[in-house]
Short mmCIF file of C-alpha atoms in Angstrom, two decimals:
data_model
loop_
_atom_site.label_atom_id
_atom_site.label_comp_id
_atom_site.label_asym_id
_atom_site.label_seq_id
_atom_site.Cartn_x
_atom_site.Cartn_y
_atom_site.Cartn_z
CA UNK R 7 32.90 37.28 0.95
CA UNK R 8 36.26 35.85 0.09
CA UNK R 9 37.23 33.66 -2.80
CA UNK R 10 34.84 30.69 -3.09
CA UNK R 11 36.16 27.51 -1.54
CA UNK R 12 36.94 24.46 -3.63
CA UNK R 13 33.76 22.87 -2.29
CA UNK R 14 31.64 25.89 -3.26
CA UNK R 15 33.07 25.91 -6.75
CA UNK R 16 32.41 22.20 -7.04
CA UNK R 17 28.78 22.74 -6.06
CA UNK R 18 28.45 25.62 -8.50
CA UNK R 19 29.75 23.49 -11.37
CA UNK R 20 27.30 20.73 -10.51
CA UNK R 21 24.44 23.26 -10.34
CA UNK R 22 25.29 24.38 -13.85
CA UNK R 23 25.25 20.77 -15.01
CA UNK R 24 21.84 20.24 -13.42
CA UNK R 25 20.58 23.32 -15.24
CA UNK R 26 21.88 22.01 -18.55
CA UNK R 27 20.17 18.67 -17.92
CA UNK R 28 16.91 20.40 -17.09
CA UNK R 29 17.11 22.31 -20.37
CA UNK R 30 17.48 19.13 -22.37
CA UNK R 31 14.57 18.87 -24.76
CA UNK R 32 15.65 15.83 -26.69
CA UNK R 33 16.12 17.80 -29.86
CA UNK R 34 19.15 16.67 -31.73
CA UNK R 35 20.32 14.19 -34.25
CA UNK R 36 19.52 11.24 -32.04
CA UNK R 37 23.15 11.18 -31.09
CA UNK R 38 22.79 12.49 -27.57
CA UNK R 39 22.43 9.28 -25.62
CA UNK R 40 20.53 11.03 -22.86
CA UNK R 41 20.23 14.30 -21.05
CA UNK R 42 23.21 13.56 -18.87
CA UNK R 43 25.47 12.55 -21.71
CA UNK R 44 24.55 15.89 -23.22
CA UNK R 45 26.35 17.74 -20.45
CA UNK R 46 29.87 18.56 -21.54
CA UNK R 47 32.56 19.84 -19.24
CA UNK R 48 33.39 22.47 -21.84
CA UNK R 49 29.80 23.82 -21.74
CA UNK R 50 29.82 23.90 -17.96
CA UNK R 51 33.12 25.76 -18.00
CA UNK R 52 31.78 28.23 -20.52
CA UNK R 53 28.70 28.97 -18.43
CA UNK R 54 30.80 29.24 -15.30
CA UNK R 55 33.14 31.63 -17.11
CA UNK R 56 36.17 29.51 -16.31
CA UNK R 57 38.53 27.37 -18.34
CA UNK R 58 37.96 23.68 -18.89
CA UNK R 59 41.16 23.21 -16.93
CA UNK R 60 39.47 24.62 -13.84
CA UNK R 61 36.91 21.81 -14.01
CA UNK R 62 39.44 19.16 -14.82
CA UNK R 63 41.25 20.33 -11.73
CA UNK R 64 38.20 19.14 -9.75
CA UNK R 65 37.25 16.09 -11.85
CA UNK R 66 39.89 14.10 -13.71
CA UNK R 67 37.53 13.25 -16.57
CA UNK R 68 34.21 14.20 -18.09
CA UNK R 69 32.89 10.84 -16.94
CA UNK R 70 33.87 11.60 -13.34
CA UNK R 71 31.98 14.88 -13.58
CA UNK R 72 28.88 13.13 -14.91
CA UNK R 73 28.96 10.57 -12.12
CA UNK R 74 29.02 13.32 -9.51
CA UNK R 75 26.25 15.11 -11.33
CA UNK R 76 24.26 11.88 -11.41
CA UNK R 77 24.67 11.48 -7.63
CA UNK R 78 23.40 15.00 -7.18
CA UNK R 79 20.35 14.45 -9.38
CA UNK R 80 19.45 11.26 -7.50
CA UNK R 81 19.61 13.16 -4.24
CA UNK R 82 17.54 16.03 -5.57
CA UNK R 83 14.55 14.07 -6.82
CA UNK R 84 14.43 11.91 -3.72
CA UNK R 85 14.37 14.88 -1.39
CA UNK R 86 11.51 16.42 -3.32
CA UNK R 87 9.42 13.34 -2.51
CA UNK R 88 10.36 13.13 1.16
CA UNK R 89 9.68 16.75 1.95
CA UNK R 90 6.29 16.59 0.36
CA UNK R 91 5.13 13.49 2.19
CA UNK R 92 6.48 14.79 5.51
CA UNK R 93 4.49 17.97 5.05
CA UNK R 94 1.37 16.04 4.13
CA UNK R 95 1.56 13.70 7.09
CA UNK R 96 1.92 16.60 9.49
CA UNK R 97 -1.05 18.40 7.99
CA UNK R 98 -3.94 17.87 10.35
CA UNK R 99 -6.64 17.60 7.75
CA UNK R 100 -4.77 14.94 5.86
CA UNK R 101 -3.67 13.10 8.98
CA UNK R 102 -7.31 12.43 9.62
CA UNK R 103 -7.42 10.89 6.14
CA UNK R 104 -4.11 9.10 5.50
CA UNK R 105 -5.37 7.53 2.27
CA UNK R 106 -5.97 10.95 0.85
CA UNK R 107 -2.52 12.05 2.02
CA UNK R 108 -1.02 9.11 0.14
CA UNK R 109 -3.00 9.89 -3.01
CA UNK R 110 -2.09 13.57 -2.92
CA UNK R 111 1.56 12.71 -2.37
CA UNK R 112 1.65 10.14 -5.18
CA UNK R 113 -0.06 12.51 -7.58
CA UNK R 114 2.37 15.26 -6.69
CA UNK R 115 5.47 13.11 -7.09
CA UNK R 116 4.32 11.62 -10.37
CA UNK R 117 3.37 14.96 -11.88
CA UNK R 118 6.59 16.55 -10.64
CA UNK R 119 8.91 13.92 -12.07
CA UNK R 120 7.16 12.38 -15.08
CA UNK R 121 8.59 14.92 -17.54
CA UNK R 122 11.71 15.89 -15.62
CA UNK R 123 14.86 15.09 -17.59
CA UNK R 124 16.92 15.30 -14.41
CA UNK R 125 14.87 12.42 -13.02
CA UNK R 126 14.85 10.49 -16.26
CA UNK R 127 18.63 10.70 -16.58
CA UNK R 128 18.94 7.96 -13.98
CA UNK R 129 17.68 5.29 -16.35
CA UNK R 130 20.72 5.53 -18.57
CA UNK R 131 22.80 4.74 -15.50
CA UNK R 132 21.04 1.44 -14.91
CA UNK R 133 22.85 0.29 -18.01
CA UNK R 134 26.14 0.88 -16.25
CA UNK R 135 24.96 -0.99 -13.17
CA UNK R 136 27.94 -3.32 -13.41
CA UNK R 137 30.33 -0.42 -13.05
CA UNK R 138 31.25 -0.54 -9.35
CA UNK R 139 31.06 3.22 -8.93
CA UNK R 140 27.66 3.53 -10.58
CA UNK R 141 26.42 0.50 -8.70
CA UNK R 142 27.49 2.12 -5.47
CA UNK R 143 25.59 5.30 -6.36
CA UNK R 144 22.42 3.43 -7.25
CA UNK R 145 22.68 1.25 -4.15
CA UNK R 146 23.20 4.26 -1.93
CA UNK R 147 20.24 5.91 -3.63
CA UNK R 148 18.03 2.95 -2.72
CA UNK R 149 19.44 2.88 0.81
CA UNK R 150 18.52 6.52 1.21
CA UNK R 151 15.00 5.94 -0.16
CA UNK R 152 14.52 3.17 2.38
CA UNK R 153 15.98 5.16 5.27
CA UNK R 154 13.98 8.29 4.52
CA UNK R 155 10.65 6.75 3.60
CA UNK R 156 10.53 4.00 6.24
CA UNK R 157 9.29 6.28 9.04
CA UNK R 158 6.80 7.88 6.65
CA UNK R 159 5.34 4.59 5.45
CA UNK R 160 5.20 3.30 9.00
CA UNK R 161 3.42 6.48 10.08
CA UNK R 162 0.98 6.06 7.19
CA UNK R 163 0.24 2.46 8.14
CA UNK R 164 -0.13 3.33 11.80
CA UNK R 165 -2.65 6.04 10.98
CA UNK R 166 -4.56 3.30 9.18
CA UNK R 167 -4.30 1.03 12.22
CA UNK R 168 -1.99 -1.30 10.29
CA UNK R 169 1.55 -2.64 10.42
CA UNK R 170 3.89 -4.58 8.11
CA UNK R 171 2.84 -8.22 7.82
CA UNK R 172 5.47 -10.94 8.21
CA UNK R 173 7.29 -12.19 6.24
CA UNK R 174 7.17 -8.93 4.32
CA UNK R 175 9.48 -6.13 5.38
CA UNK R 176 9.13 -2.40 5.03
CA UNK R 177 12.18 -2.56 2.75
CA UNK R 178 10.38 -4.94 0.37
CA UNK R 179 7.38 -2.64 0.34
CA UNK R 180 9.45 0.46 -0.43
CA UNK R 181 11.47 -1.29 -3.14
CA UNK R 182 8.25 -2.51 -4.76
CA UNK R 183 6.67 0.95 -4.60
CA UNK R 184 9.79 2.54 -6.01
CA UNK R 185 10.04 -0.10 -8.74
CA UNK R 186 6.42 0.52 -9.73
CA UNK R 187 7.14 4.23 -9.91
CA UNK R 188 10.15 3.72 -12.15
CA UNK R 189 8.26 1.29 -14.38
CA UNK R 190 5.31 3.65 -14.74
CA UNK R 191 7.60 6.58 -15.54
CA UNK R 192 9.32 4.55 -18.27
CA UNK R 193 6.00 3.55 -19.82
CA UNK R 194 4.74 7.08 -19.53
CA UNK R 195 7.51 8.20 -21.86
CA UNK R 196 6.26 6.00 -24.69
CA UNK R 197 2.54 5.65 -23.91
CA UNK R 198 1.38 8.53 -21.69
CA UNK R 199 -2.35 7.84 -22.10
CA UNK R 200 -1.99 4.43 -20.41
CA UNK R 201 -0.25 5.86 -17.35
CA UNK R 202 -1.19 9.45 -16.66
CA UNK R 203 -4.82 8.87 -15.74
CA UNK R 204 -6.97 7.80 -12.83
CA UNK R 205 -6.95 4.08 -12.10
CA UNK R 206 -10.15 2.27 -13.12
CA UNK R 207 -10.98 5.41 -15.11
CA UNK R 208 -12.67 6.79 -12.02
CA UNK R 209 -12.31 10.56 -12.34
CA UNK R 210 -12.64 10.95 -8.57
CA UNK R 211 -10.23 8.13 -7.80
CA UNK R 212 -6.47 8.04 -7.32
CA UNK R 213 -4.10 8.08 -10.28
CA UNK R 214 -2.41 4.90 -11.47
CA UNK R 215 0.66 5.32 -9.28
CA UNK R 216 -1.32 6.18 -6.14
CA UNK R 217 -3.64 3.24 -6.69
CA UNK R 218 -0.70 0.88 -7.15
CA UNK R 219 1.26 1.89 -4.06
CA UNK R 220 -1.88 1.86 -1.95
CA UNK R 221 -2.54 -1.72 -3.12
CA UNK R 222 1.02 -2.71 -2.24
CA UNK R 223 0.83 -1.07 1.19
CA UNK R 224 -2.45 -2.82 1.88
CA UNK R 225 -1.23 -6.24 0.81
CA UNK R 226 2.12 -6.05 2.64
CA UNK R 227 0.42 -5.04 5.91
CA UNK R 228 -2.18 -6.26 8.39
CA UNK R 229 -4.44 -4.65 10.98
CA UNK R 230 -2.59 -4.10 14.26
CA UNK R 231 -5.38 -5.80 16.19
CA UNK R 232 -4.97 -8.99 14.13
CA UNK R 233 -7.14 -10.39 11.38
CA UNK R 234 -6.47 -10.97 7.73
CA UNK R 235 -4.57 -8.07 6.21
CA UNK R 236 -4.38 -9.38 2.71
CA UNK R 237 -7.81 -8.41 1.49
CA UNK N 22 27.30 -9.65 -60.19
CA UNK N 23 29.01 -6.32 -60.52
CA UNK N 24 30.54 -4.20 -57.86
CA UNK N 25 28.07 -3.73 -54.97
CA UNK N 26 26.24 -0.45 -55.06
CA UNK N 27 26.69 2.13 -52.40
CA UNK N 28 23.30 1.17 -50.94
CA UNK N 29 24.27 -2.49 -50.81
CA UNK N 30 27.52 -1.68 -49.07
CA UNK N 31 25.67 0.52 -46.63
CA UNK N 32 23.26 -2.33 -45.90
CA UNK N 33 26.17 -4.74 -45.46
CA UNK N 34 27.92 -2.50 -42.96
CA UNK N 35 24.71 -2.11 -40.97
CA UNK N 36 24.19 -5.88 -40.99
CA UNK N 37 27.64 -6.29 -39.52
CA UNK N 38 26.72 -3.80 -36.81
CA UNK N 39 23.53 -5.74 -36.11
CA UNK N 40 25.58 -8.94 -35.85
CA UNK N 41 27.92 -7.31 -33.33
CA UNK N 42 24.91 -6.19 -31.30
CA UNK N 43 23.46 -9.71 -31.38
CA UNK N 44 26.77 -11.23 -30.32
CA UNK N 45 27.15 -8.87 -27.39
CA UNK N 46 23.69 -9.99 -26.25
CA UNK N 47 24.35 -13.67 -26.74
CA UNK N 48 27.69 -13.55 -24.97
CA UNK N 49 26.08 -11.92 -21.98
CA UNK N 50 28.47 -9.00 -22.31
CA UNK N 51 28.77 -7.03 -19.13
CA UNK N 52 26.70 -4.16 -20.42
CA UNK N 53 24.32 -5.42 -23.06
CA UNK N 54 22.25 -2.29 -22.60
CA UNK N 55 24.97 -0.35 -24.26
CA UNK N 56 24.70 -2.53 -27.32
CA UNK N 57 24.92 0.33 -29.79
CA UNK N 58 27.87 1.97 -28.13
CA UNK N 59 29.75 -1.31 -28.40
CA UNK N 60 29.66 -1.17 -32.15
CA UNK N 61 32.76 0.70 -33.26
CA UNK N 62 33.30 1.72 -36.85
CA UNK N 63 36.80 0.27 -36.68
CA UNK N 64 35.39 -3.18 -35.83
CA UNK N 65 32.80 -2.96 -38.57
CA UNK N 66 35.50 -2.04 -41.06
CA UNK N 67 37.69 -4.90 -39.91
CA UNK N 68 34.90 -7.43 -40.32
CA UNK N 69 33.99 -6.01 -43.69
CA UNK N 70 37.63 -6.20 -44.74
CA UNK N 71 37.68 -2.53 -45.69
CA UNK N 72 39.38 0.54 -44.32
CA UNK N 73 37.74 2.79 -41.79
CA UNK N 74 37.87 5.41 -44.50
CA UNK N 75 35.42 3.38 -46.56
CA UNK N 76 32.90 3.69 -43.74
CA UNK N 77 33.61 7.33 -43.09
CA UNK N 78 32.84 7.82 -46.74
CA UNK N 79 29.25 6.77 -45.95
CA UNK N 80 28.90 8.17 -42.45
CA UNK N 81 30.61 11.37 -41.39
CA UNK N 82 30.94 10.18 -37.79
CA UNK N 83 30.60 7.26 -35.43
CA UNK N 84 27.40 8.87 -34.13
CA UNK N 85 25.92 9.06 -37.60
CA UNK N 86 26.56 5.34 -38.01
CA UNK N 87 24.89 4.56 -34.66
CA UNK N 88 21.92 6.63 -35.67
CA UNK N 89 21.49 4.64 -38.89
CA UNK N 90 22.16 1.38 -37.10
CA UNK N 91 19.42 2.14 -34.61
CA UNK N 92 16.89 2.55 -37.42
CA UNK N 93 18.21 -0.50 -39.15
CA UNK N 94 17.68 -2.58 -36.01
CA UNK N 95 14.22 -1.16 -35.55
CA UNK N 96 13.14 -1.75 -39.12
CA UNK N 97 14.42 -5.32 -39.09
CA UNK N 98 13.07 -5.86 -35.58
CA UNK N 99 16.36 -7.34 -34.52
CA UNK N 100 16.89 -5.50 -31.28
CA UNK N 101 13.99 -7.12 -29.53
CA UNK N 102 13.72 -10.57 -28.11
CA UNK N 103 10.48 -12.45 -28.44
CA UNK N 104 7.76 -10.74 -26.49
CA UNK N 105 8.10 -12.50 -23.17
CA UNK N 106 4.76 -11.43 -21.84
CA UNK N 107 2.87 -12.77 -24.83
CA UNK N 108 4.78 -16.05 -25.05
CA UNK N 109 4.52 -16.80 -21.40
CA UNK N 110 0.90 -15.74 -21.33
CA UNK N 111 0.16 -18.33 -23.98
CA UNK N 112 1.78 -20.93 -21.77
CA UNK N 113 -0.40 -19.83 -18.91
CA UNK N 114 -3.53 -20.30 -20.98
CA UNK N 115 -2.37 -23.79 -21.87
CA UNK N 116 -1.79 -24.63 -18.21
CA UNK N 117 -4.97 -23.00 -16.98
CA UNK N 118 -6.59 -24.72 -14.05
CA UNK N 119 -3.43 -25.62 -12.22
CA UNK N 120 -3.81 -24.11 -8.76
CA UNK N 121 -0.30 -22.68 -8.50
CA UNK N 122 -0.06 -21.47 -12.04
CA UNK N 123 -0.27 -17.73 -11.50
CA UNK N 124 2.40 -17.72 -8.86
CA UNK N 125 4.69 -19.85 -10.95
CA UNK N 126 3.99 -17.79 -14.02
CA UNK N 127 4.88 -14.60 -12.14
CA UNK N 128 8.01 -16.22 -10.72
CA UNK N 129 9.08 -17.33 -14.15
CA UNK N 130 8.37 -13.95 -15.73
CA UNK N 131 10.55 -12.27 -13.15
CA UNK N 132 13.35 -14.83 -13.53
CA UNK N 133 13.29 -14.36 -17.28
CA UNK N 134 13.02 -10.61 -17.65
CA UNK N 135 15.50 -9.68 -14.95
CA UNK N 136 18.19 -11.76 -16.68
CA UNK N 137 17.20 -10.86 -20.22
CA UNK N 138 19.74 -8.70 -22.05
CA UNK N 139 17.04 -7.82 -24.59
CA UNK N 140 15.06 -6.15 -21.82
CA UNK N 141 18.00 -3.96 -20.91
CA UNK N 142 18.67 -3.24 -24.56
CA UNK N 143 15.10 -1.97 -24.75
CA UNK N 144 15.60 0.27 -21.74
CA UNK N 145 18.70 1.67 -23.40
CA UNK N 146 16.50 2.66 -26.32
CA UNK N 147 14.58 5.02 -24.05
CA UNK N 148 17.56 7.31 -24.47
CA UNK N 149 16.52 7.71 -28.11
CA UNK N 150 12.88 8.60 -27.49
CA UNK N 151 13.24 11.95 -29.17
CA UNK N 152 13.30 9.88 -32.33
CA UNK N 153 9.66 9.36 -33.24
CA UNK N 154 10.21 5.96 -34.85
CA UNK N 155 11.82 4.69 -31.66
CA UNK N 156 9.02 6.04 -29.52
CA UNK N 157 6.36 4.60 -31.81
CA UNK N 158 8.01 1.19 -31.80
CA UNK N 159 8.30 1.05 -28.02
CA UNK N 160 4.74 2.29 -27.68
CA UNK N 161 3.42 -0.40 -30.02
CA UNK N 162 5.41 -3.05 -28.19
CA UNK N 163 3.99 -1.95 -24.85
CA UNK N 164 0.43 -1.98 -26.19
CA UNK N 165 0.86 -5.39 -27.80
CA UNK N 166 2.14 -6.83 -24.54
CA UNK N 167 -0.73 -5.28 -22.60
CA UNK N 168 -3.32 -6.45 -25.12
CA UNK N 169 -1.83 -9.95 -25.04
CA UNK N 170 -1.93 -10.07 -21.28
CA UNK N 171 -5.54 -9.06 -20.77
CA UNK N 172 -7.29 -12.27 -21.90
CA UNK N 173 -4.91 -14.26 -19.71
CA UNK N 174 -5.66 -12.10 -16.73
CA UNK N 175 -9.38 -12.32 -17.47
CA UNK N 176 -9.23 -16.12 -17.41
CA UNK N 177 -7.10 -16.21 -14.26
CA UNK N 178 -9.33 -13.74 -12.46
CA UNK N 179 -12.44 -15.73 -13.37
CA UNK N 180 -10.78 -18.91 -12.11
CA UNK N 181 -10.28 -17.17 -8.81
CA UNK N 182 -13.95 -16.39 -8.49
CA UNK N 183 -13.19 -12.73 -8.93
CA UNK N 184 -14.07 -10.15 -11.54
CA UNK N 185 -12.56 -6.86 -12.77
CA UNK N 186 -13.74 -3.85 -10.81
CA UNK N 187 -14.45 -1.89 -13.99
CA UNK N 188 -14.31 -2.20 -17.75
CA UNK N 189 -10.78 -0.91 -17.96
CA UNK N 190 -9.54 -2.67 -14.83
CA UNK N 191 -7.73 -5.48 -16.64
CA UNK N 192 -5.95 -3.05 -18.92
CA UNK N 193 -4.83 -0.99 -15.92
CA UNK N 194 -3.76 -4.15 -14.13
CA UNK N 195 -1.75 -5.31 -17.15
CA UNK N 196 -0.08 -1.90 -17.38
CA UNK N 197 0.84 -1.98 -13.70
CA UNK N 198 2.12 -5.55 -13.82
CA UNK N 199 4.37 -4.66 -16.75
CA UNK N 200 5.63 -1.53 -15.00
CA UNK N 201 6.26 -3.42 -11.78
CA UNK N 202 8.08 -6.17 -13.63
CA UNK N 203 10.36 -3.69 -15.37
CA UNK N 204 10.96 -1.63 -12.25
CA UNK N 205 11.84 -4.67 -10.16
CA UNK N 206 14.08 -6.02 -12.91
CA UNK N 207 16.04 -2.75 -12.81
CA UNK N 208 16.34 -3.05 -9.03
CA UNK N 209 17.54 -6.60 -9.43
CA UNK N 210 20.19 -5.47 -11.88
CA UNK N 211 21.63 -3.05 -9.36
CA UNK N 212 21.60 -5.57 -6.53
CA UNK N 213 19.81 -8.93 -6.57
CA UNK N 214 19.46 -8.75 -2.80
CA UNK N 215 17.12 -5.80 -3.19
CA UNK N 216 14.45 -8.09 -4.55
CA UNK N 217 14.68 -11.18 -2.35
CA UNK N 218 12.31 -14.10 -2.61
CA UNK N 219 9.95 -14.43 0.30
CA UNK N 220 10.53 -17.37 2.58
CA UNK N 221 9.18 -20.45 0.84
CA UNK N 222 5.84 -21.62 2.08
CA UNK N 223 5.37 -25.38 1.97
CA UNK N 224 8.33 -25.56 -0.37
CA UNK N 225 6.76 -23.23 -2.91
CA UNK N 226 8.88 -20.38 -4.11
CA UNK N 227 7.46 -16.85 -4.05
CA UNK N 228 9.33 -14.02 -5.71
CA UNK N 229 8.84 -10.43 -4.66
CA UNK N 230 7.32 -9.76 -8.08
CA UNK N 231 4.75 -12.53 -7.65
CA UNK N 232 3.81 -11.25 -4.20
CA UNK N 233 3.51 -7.65 -5.39
CA UNK N 234 1.61 -8.77 -8.50
CA UNK N 235 -0.89 -10.45 -6.22
CA UNK N 236 -1.39 -7.16 -4.37
CA UNK N 237 -2.25 -5.43 -7.66
CA UNK N 238 -4.43 -8.26 -8.89
CA UNK N 239 -6.53 -8.15 -5.76
CA UNK N 240 -6.84 -4.37 -5.87
CA UNK N 241 -8.10 -4.30 -9.47
CA UNK N 242 -10.60 -7.12 -8.97
CA UNK N 243 -13.31 -8.00 -6.51
CA UNK N 244 -14.96 -11.24 -5.44
CA UNK N 245 -17.95 -12.29 -7.47
CA UNK N 246 -20.97 -11.85 -5.22
CA UNK N 247 -21.81 -15.43 -4.28
CA UNK N 248 -20.08 -16.93 -1.28
CA UNK N 249 -18.97 -20.17 -2.89
CA UNK N 250 -17.07 -18.27 -5.53
CA UNK N 251 -15.51 -16.00 -2.93
CA UNK N 252 -14.32 -18.93 -0.86
CA UNK N 253 -12.93 -20.61 -3.92
CA UNK N 254 -11.31 -17.31 -4.86
CA UNK N 255 -9.35 -17.05 -1.66
CA UNK N 256 -7.88 -20.48 -2.25
CA UNK N 257 -6.90 -19.63 -5.80
CA UNK N 258 -5.54 -16.24 -4.89
CA UNK N 259 -3.28 -18.10 -2.51
CA UNK N 260 -1.83 -19.62 -5.62
CA UNK N 261 -0.37 -16.24 -6.51
CA UNK N 262 0.86 -15.57 -3.06
CA UNK N 263 -1.70 -14.08 -0.70
CA UNK N 264 -0.90 -16.84 1.71
CA UNK N 265 2.73 -16.70 2.68
#
């Protein structure tokens, strides 16, 4: 156990930032723009027991630190979703019922992220979407969603005896699903009763998010043996 | 007309801030979502023809000014553009019966919202949700939009020979359409190529939002029992984009 490497220290400092974000409870004078803006290099340094200079040695500015932290948070919440769906699709019981696997996954992801400030922090970054660096992060985030979820969605459709219907693409389907998720999470923050409930008020049915992505998957696909896939 | 009172001056300085916000929207500033952060006390002072000190006399910090400005904008309803959903829904009612209306309506909604600085200004307000007045305002706005949308959807669905699958189906559909619209508009903002139009069919444009909206519309409704209506429905649904 020697002295931690520069990379290890960097990771540690980002972990501390993620912890501070997760502790954000919105209490303040309304001056904290968001959970991420609430993370100060000086607080991270204090928790790490180092000087601010040690952090500024790694990141030239507070903004640079926050961008790295943002990249890390994007990564984190995406991986939570992928792991879960991979597990579900390999579970024999659920493989025999892919619809249920999708519902369970959607419920899990929505419940896991709906109140998570580390997930919510991303929305403030959409406002900086014209900043080339932030744009690159958000674009790479979407690329990763597409790369990681494509095999899972294709596996789901195949278990249903379906495939993507031209001229739709799996990318369009994933972007639409992801957009619906983001939109529902935003609305949930102001009007939870409209969002966090079963669709059609059917207590045994899927939640709003699950119902929506199932509808999208159905509409963007068709039975492999031909026929009309749009109904 | 004596010397303005402290309250009047305060009001004046907030009005100047509101004007700066409005200008940054109108000019299509690169980051309209950051409207509040664009308003610097120094600029307000300059426009008011006073020293910065005069403003710091009223607000201890830049943040304190932003906080008051936020409430000022909310109470004067100046941060929000006209409710696009409601306005465009009214247009849909007026044009009811045109076979391609729903598709065109969805296309137009997407074109409008994704380029609307007011939409992004609203999203920026989500950062202030710990403030109950902000949350309540955004909540009321969302409910008004959803309430306004339901009669339109009811008429469109009936035209298609379909009906809601349950009592609350149209409300759920309206909620999902709004969420999808906002989510896709955010995607568009990051990279317009993420949300490409589908290849035009017979020269008719179909945005990704319109196609995805059709998926939701079909899922929340079902054909009315009789076969004539169902057949008619499939034609009308094509108007939104089932047929591509």
